[in-house]
Amino acid sequence: FDPRHYLGTHCHGFPKTGPHRLRFLLESVKDLRETLKKKGSTLVVRKGKPEDVVRDLITQLGSVSAVVFHEEVRETL
């Protein structure tokens, strides 16, 4: 979870992530973790700036050959 996604406003003075959206995200992550656990896998969840968290995970794991990501599309008004 990138703390920058939960601070300030996004557009027109509305919170970018309100309590209902945050609850949905947390429940979704919990469900995904439980589903993966049933399949013999796991889910790593971290809080922090992705550029820091991913770097730290790569360092901890030591044998990472690729990292794949997507960038959020931002509206321009």
Tab-separated table of N, CA and C in Angstrom:
chain	number	residue	atom	x	y	z
A	1	PHE	N	0.836	-1.162	0.000
A	1	PHE	CA	0.000	0.000	0.000
A	1	PHE	C	0.891	1.238	0.000
A	2	ASP	N	0.730	2.063	-0.994
A	2	ASP	CA	1.494	3.300	-1.113
A	2	ASP	C	0.770	4.396	-0.330
A	3	PRO	N	1.370	4.906	0.748
A	3	PRO	CA	0.705	5.929	1.562
A	3	PRO	C	0.287	7.162	0.763
A	4	ARG	N	0.963	7.431	-0.331
A	4	ARG	CA	0.624	8.607	-1.139
A	4	ARG	C	-0.763	8.489	-1.757
A	5	HIS	N	-1.285	7.272	-1.866
A	5	HIS	CA	-2.620	7.081	-2.435
A	5	HIS	C	-3.722	7.411	-1.446
A	6	TYR	N	-3.367	7.610	-0.191
A	6	TYR	CA	-4.374	7.808	0.843
A	6	TYR	C	-4.268	9.173	1.504
A	7	LEU	N	-3.510	10.061	0.919
A	7	LEU	CA	-3.321	11.392	1.479
A	7	LEU	C	-3.882	12.445	0.535
A	8	GLY	N	-4.353	13.525	1.083
A	8	GLY	CA	-4.797	14.647	0.279
A	8	GLY	C	-6.027	14.336	-0.550
A	9	THR	N	-6.184	15.098	-1.604
A	9	THR	CA	-7.353	14.922	-2.463
A	9	THR	C	-6.916	14.538	-3.861
A	10	HIS	N	-7.841	13.981	-4.590
A	10	HIS	CA	-7.555	13.562	-5.959
A	10	HIS	C	-8.077	14.579	-6.963
A	11	CYS	N	-9.339	14.919	-6.814
A	11	CYS	CA	-9.967	15.745	-7.834
A	11	CYS	C	-11.210	16.414	-7.249
A	12	HIS	N	-11.396	17.649	-7.519
A	12	HIS	CA	-12.600	18.385	-7.123
A	12	HIS	C	-12.839	18.372	-5.615
A	13	GLY	N	-11.802	18.249	-4.825
A	13	GLY	CA	-11.920	18.305	-3.385
A	13	GLY	C	-12.407	17.038	-2.700
A	14	PHE	N	-12.595	15.963	-3.458
A	14	PHE	CA	-13.033	14.707	-2.862
A	14	PHE	C	-11.829	13.857	-2.478
A	15	PRO	N	-11.916	13.115	-1.367
A	15	PRO	CA	-10.804	12.248	-0.989
A	15	PRO	C	-10.545	11.189	-2.050
A	16	LYS	N	-9.293	10.937	-2.299
A	16	LYS	CA	-8.944	9.927	-3.298
A	16	LYS	C	-9.380	8.542	-2.836
A	17	THR	N	-9.204	8.257	-1.564
A	17	THR	CA	-9.637	6.976	-0.999
A	17	THR	C	-10.391	7.243	0.286
A	18	GLY	N	-11.703	7.085	0.216
A	18	GLY	CA	-12.538	7.267	1.396
A	18	GLY	C	-12.648	5.968	2.177
A	19	PRO	N	-13.389	5.983	3.273
A	19	PRO	CA	-13.474	4.801	4.132
A	19	PRO	C	-14.085	3.582	3.445
A	20	HIS	N	-15.051	3.784	2.561
A	20	HIS	CA	-15.686	2.646	1.895
A	20	HIS	C	-14.734	1.993	0.892
A	21	ARG	N	-14.016	2.818	0.140
A	21	ARG	CA	-13.052	2.266	-0.814
A	21	ARG	C	-11.920	1.556	-0.080
A	22	LEU	N	-11.462	2.143	1.015
A	22	LEU	CA	-10.386	1.518	1.780
A	22	LEU	C	-10.833	0.168	2.340
A	23	ARG	N	-12.049	0.105	2.861
A	23	ARG	CA	-12.565	-1.166	3.378
A	23	ARG	C	-12.624	-2.203	2.261
A	24	PHE	N	-13.096	-1.796	1.079
A	24	PHE	CA	-13.158	-2.708	-0.068
A	24	PHE	C	-11.763	-3.225	-0.420
A	25	LEU	N	-10.778	-2.333	-0.458
A	25	LEU	CA	-9.410	-2.742	-0.783
A	25	LEU	C	-8.866	-3.736	0.245
A	26	LEU	N	-9.067	-3.448	1.519
A	26	LEU	CA	-8.572	-4.339	2.570
A	26	LEU	C	-9.246	-5.706	2.518
A	27	GLU	N	-10.563	-5.714	2.290
A	27	GLU	CA	-11.278	-6.991	2.182
A	27	GLU	C	-10.827	-7.776	0.954
A	28	SER	N	-10.558	-7.074	-0.143
A	28	SER	CA	-10.095	-7.731	-1.368
A	28	SER	C	-8.730	-8.366	-1.174
A	29	VAL	N	-7.831	-7.652	-0.511
A	29	VAL	CA	-6.489	-8.184	-0.250
A	29	VAL	C	-6.584	-9.393	0.677
A	30	LYS	N	-7.431	-9.306	1.693
A	30	LYS	CA	-7.616	-10.427	2.611
A	30	LYS	C	-8.144	-11.650	1.864
A	31	ASP	N	-9.123	-11.446	0.994
A	31	ASP	CA	-9.685	-12.546	0.215
A	31	ASP	C	-8.639	-13.152	-0.721
A	32	LEU	N	-7.854	-12.310	-1.372
A	32	LEU	CA	-6.803	-12.803	-2.261
A	32	LEU	C	-5.790	-13.636	-1.479
A	33	ARG	N	-5.393	-13.159	-0.308
A	33	ARG	CA	-4.437	-13.900	0.521
A	33	ARG	C	-4.994	-15.272	0.900
A	34	GLU	N	-6.267	-15.315	1.292
A	34	GLU	CA	-6.895	-16.586	1.671
A	34	GLU	C	-6.992	-17.540	0.479
A	35	THR	N	-7.325	-17.008	-0.695
A	35	THR	CA	-7.408	-17.832	-1.902
A	35	THR	C	-6.045	-18.404	-2.262
A	36	LEU	N	-5.009	-17.583	-2.204
A	36	LEU	CA	-3.656	-18.049	-2.511
A	36	LEU	C	-3.191	-19.091	-1.496
A	37	LYS	N	-3.535	-18.881	-0.225
A	37	LYS	CA	-3.143	-19.824	0.820
A	37	LYS	C	-3.738	-21.202	0.555
A	38	LYS	N	-5.002	-21.256	0.109
A	38	LYS	CA	-5.653	-22.526	-0.219
A	38	LYS	C	-4.955	-23.242	-1.368
A	39	LYS	N	-4.267	-22.474	-2.219
A	39	LYS	CA	-3.559	-23.042	-3.367
A	39	LYS	C	-2.085	-23.289	-3.061
A	40	GLY	N	-1.700	-23.110	-1.791
A	40	GLY	CA	-0.323	-23.374	-1.391
A	40	GLY	C	0.636	-22.228	-1.635
A	41	SER	N	0.123	-21.032	-1.819
A	41	SER	CA	0.970	-19.869	-2.067
A	41	SER	C	0.750	-18.849	-0.950
A	42	THR	N	1.243	-17.666	-1.153
A	42	THR	CA	1.067	-16.604	-0.164
A	42	THR	C	1.030	-15.257	-0.869
A	43	LEU	N	0.753	-14.237	-0.106
A	43	LEU	CA	0.713	-12.875	-0.634
A	43	LEU	C	1.545	-12.000	0.282
A	44	VAL	N	2.476	-11.270	-0.285
A	44	VAL	CA	3.291	-10.334	0.471
A	44	VAL	C	2.616	-8.979	0.391
A	45	VAL	N	2.305	-8.396	1.543
A	45	VAL	CA	1.670	-7.075	1.591
A	45	VAL	C	2.590	-6.161	2.390
A	46	ARG	N	2.889	-5.023	1.810
A	46	ARG	CA	3.755	-4.058	2.481
A	46	ARG	C	3.145	-2.671	2.368
A	47	LYS	N	3.519	-1.797	3.286
A	47	LYS	CA	3.117	-0.400	3.265
A	47	LYS	C	4.369	0.436	3.059
A	48	GLY	N	4.334	1.315	2.082
A	48	GLY	CA	5.469	2.187	1.822
A	48	GLY	C	5.503	2.589	0.368
A	49	LYS	N	6.460	3.409	0.035
A	49	LYS	CA	6.632	3.825	-1.357
A	49	LYS	C	7.105	2.613	-2.160
A	50	PRO	N	6.430	2.293	-3.252
A	50	PRO	CA	6.800	1.107	-4.030
A	50	PRO	C	8.275	1.071	-4.415
A	51	GLU	N	8.832	2.223	-4.758
A	51	GLU	CA	10.237	2.241	-5.163
A	51	GLU	C	11.157	1.807	-4.028
A	52	ASP	N	10.746	2.018	-2.783
A	52	ASP	CA	11.530	1.569	-1.629
A	52	ASP	C	11.211	0.122	-1.264
A	53	VAL	N	9.914	-0.198	-1.221
A	53	VAL	CA	9.480	-1.530	-0.803
A	53	VAL	C	9.972	-2.602	-1.766
A	54	VAL	N	9.844	-2.354	-3.070
A	54	VAL	CA	10.279	-3.348	-4.063
A	54	VAL	C	11.788	-3.546	-3.988
A	55	ARG	N	12.527	-2.453	-3.867
A	55	ARG	CA	13.984	-2.557	-3.740
A	55	ARG	C	14.362	-3.413	-2.528
A	56	ASP	N	13.697	-3.168	-1.395
A	56	ASP	CA	13.992	-3.928	-0.176
A	56	ASP	C	13.639	-5.411	-0.337
A	57	LEU	N	12.499	-5.698	-0.985
A	57	LEU	CA	12.112	-7.093	-1.213
A	57	LEU	C	13.116	-7.808	-2.115
A	58	ILE	N	13.568	-7.129	-3.159
A	58	ILE	CA	14.561	-7.721	-4.065
A	58	ILE	C	15.841	-8.033	-3.291
A	59	THR	N	16.248	-7.119	-2.443
A	59	THR	CA	17.448	-7.333	-1.634
A	59	THR	C	17.264	-8.533	-0.702
A	60	GLN	N	16.093	-8.622	-0.066
A	60	GLN	CA	15.819	-9.727	0.853
A	60	GLN	C	15.783	-11.067	0.132
A	61	LEU	N	15.155	-11.100	-1.043
A	61	LEU	CA	15.005	-12.360	-1.779
A	61	LEU	C	16.307	-12.784	-2.450
A	62	GLY	N	17.043	-11.821	-2.957
A	62	GLY	CA	18.355	-12.099	-3.514
A	62	GLY	C	18.412	-12.687	-4.910
A	63	SER	N	17.409	-13.415	-5.345
A	63	SER	CA	17.501	-14.081	-6.648
A	63	SER	C	16.339	-13.687	-7.558
A	64	VAL	N	16.104	-12.403	-7.717
A	64	VAL	CA	15.014	-11.899	-8.552
A	64	VAL	C	15.549	-11.649	-9.955
A	65	SER	N	14.890	-12.249	-10.954
A	65	SER	CA	15.353	-12.068	-12.333
A	65	SER	C	14.511	-11.067	-13.109
A	66	ALA	N	13.308	-10.725	-12.618
A	66	ALA	CA	12.459	-9.764	-13.317
A	66	ALA	C	11.478	-9.126	-12.340
A	67	VAL	N	11.133	-7.887	-12.628
A	67	VAL	CA	10.111	-7.173	-11.876
A	67	VAL	C	9.143	-6.581	-12.886
A	68	VAL	N	7.847	-6.835	-12.688
A	68	VAL	CA	6.822	-6.342	-13.602
A	68	VAL	C	5.894	-5.423	-12.823
A	69	PHE	N	5.497	-4.315	-13.431
A	69	PHE	CA	4.618	-3.381	-12.747
A	69	PHE	C	3.749	-2.666	-13.766
A	70	HIS	N	2.752	-1.961	-13.261
A	70	HIS	CA	1.945	-1.100	-14.133
A	70	HIS	C	1.893	0.277	-13.499
A	71	GLU	N	1.664	1.255	-14.324
A	71	GLU	CA	1.586	2.631	-13.847
A	71	GLU	C	0.139	3.087	-13.914
A	72	GLU	N	-0.300	3.770	-12.882
A	72	GLU	CA	-1.668	4.278	-12.837
A	72	GLU	C	-1.868	5.332	-13.920
A	73	VAL	N	-2.967	5.234	-14.622
A	73	VAL	CA	-3.302	6.241	-15.636
A	73	VAL	C	-3.833	7.453	-14.920
A	74	ARG	N	-3.314	8.594	-15.257
A	74	ARG	CA	-3.745	9.836	-14.613
A	74	ARG	C	-4.517	10.682	-15.616
A	75	GLU	N	-5.635	11.188	-15.146
A	75	GLU	CA	-6.438	12.076	-15.996
A	75	GLU	C	-5.783	13.437	-16.078
A	76	THR	N	-5.892	14.031	-17.219
A	76	THR	CA	-5.453	15.401	-17.363
A	76	THR	C	-6.676	16.235	-17.681
A	77	LEU	N	-6.920	17.218	-16.870
A	77	LEU	CA	-8.090	18.065	-17.064
A	77	LEU	C	-7.694	19.438	-17.532
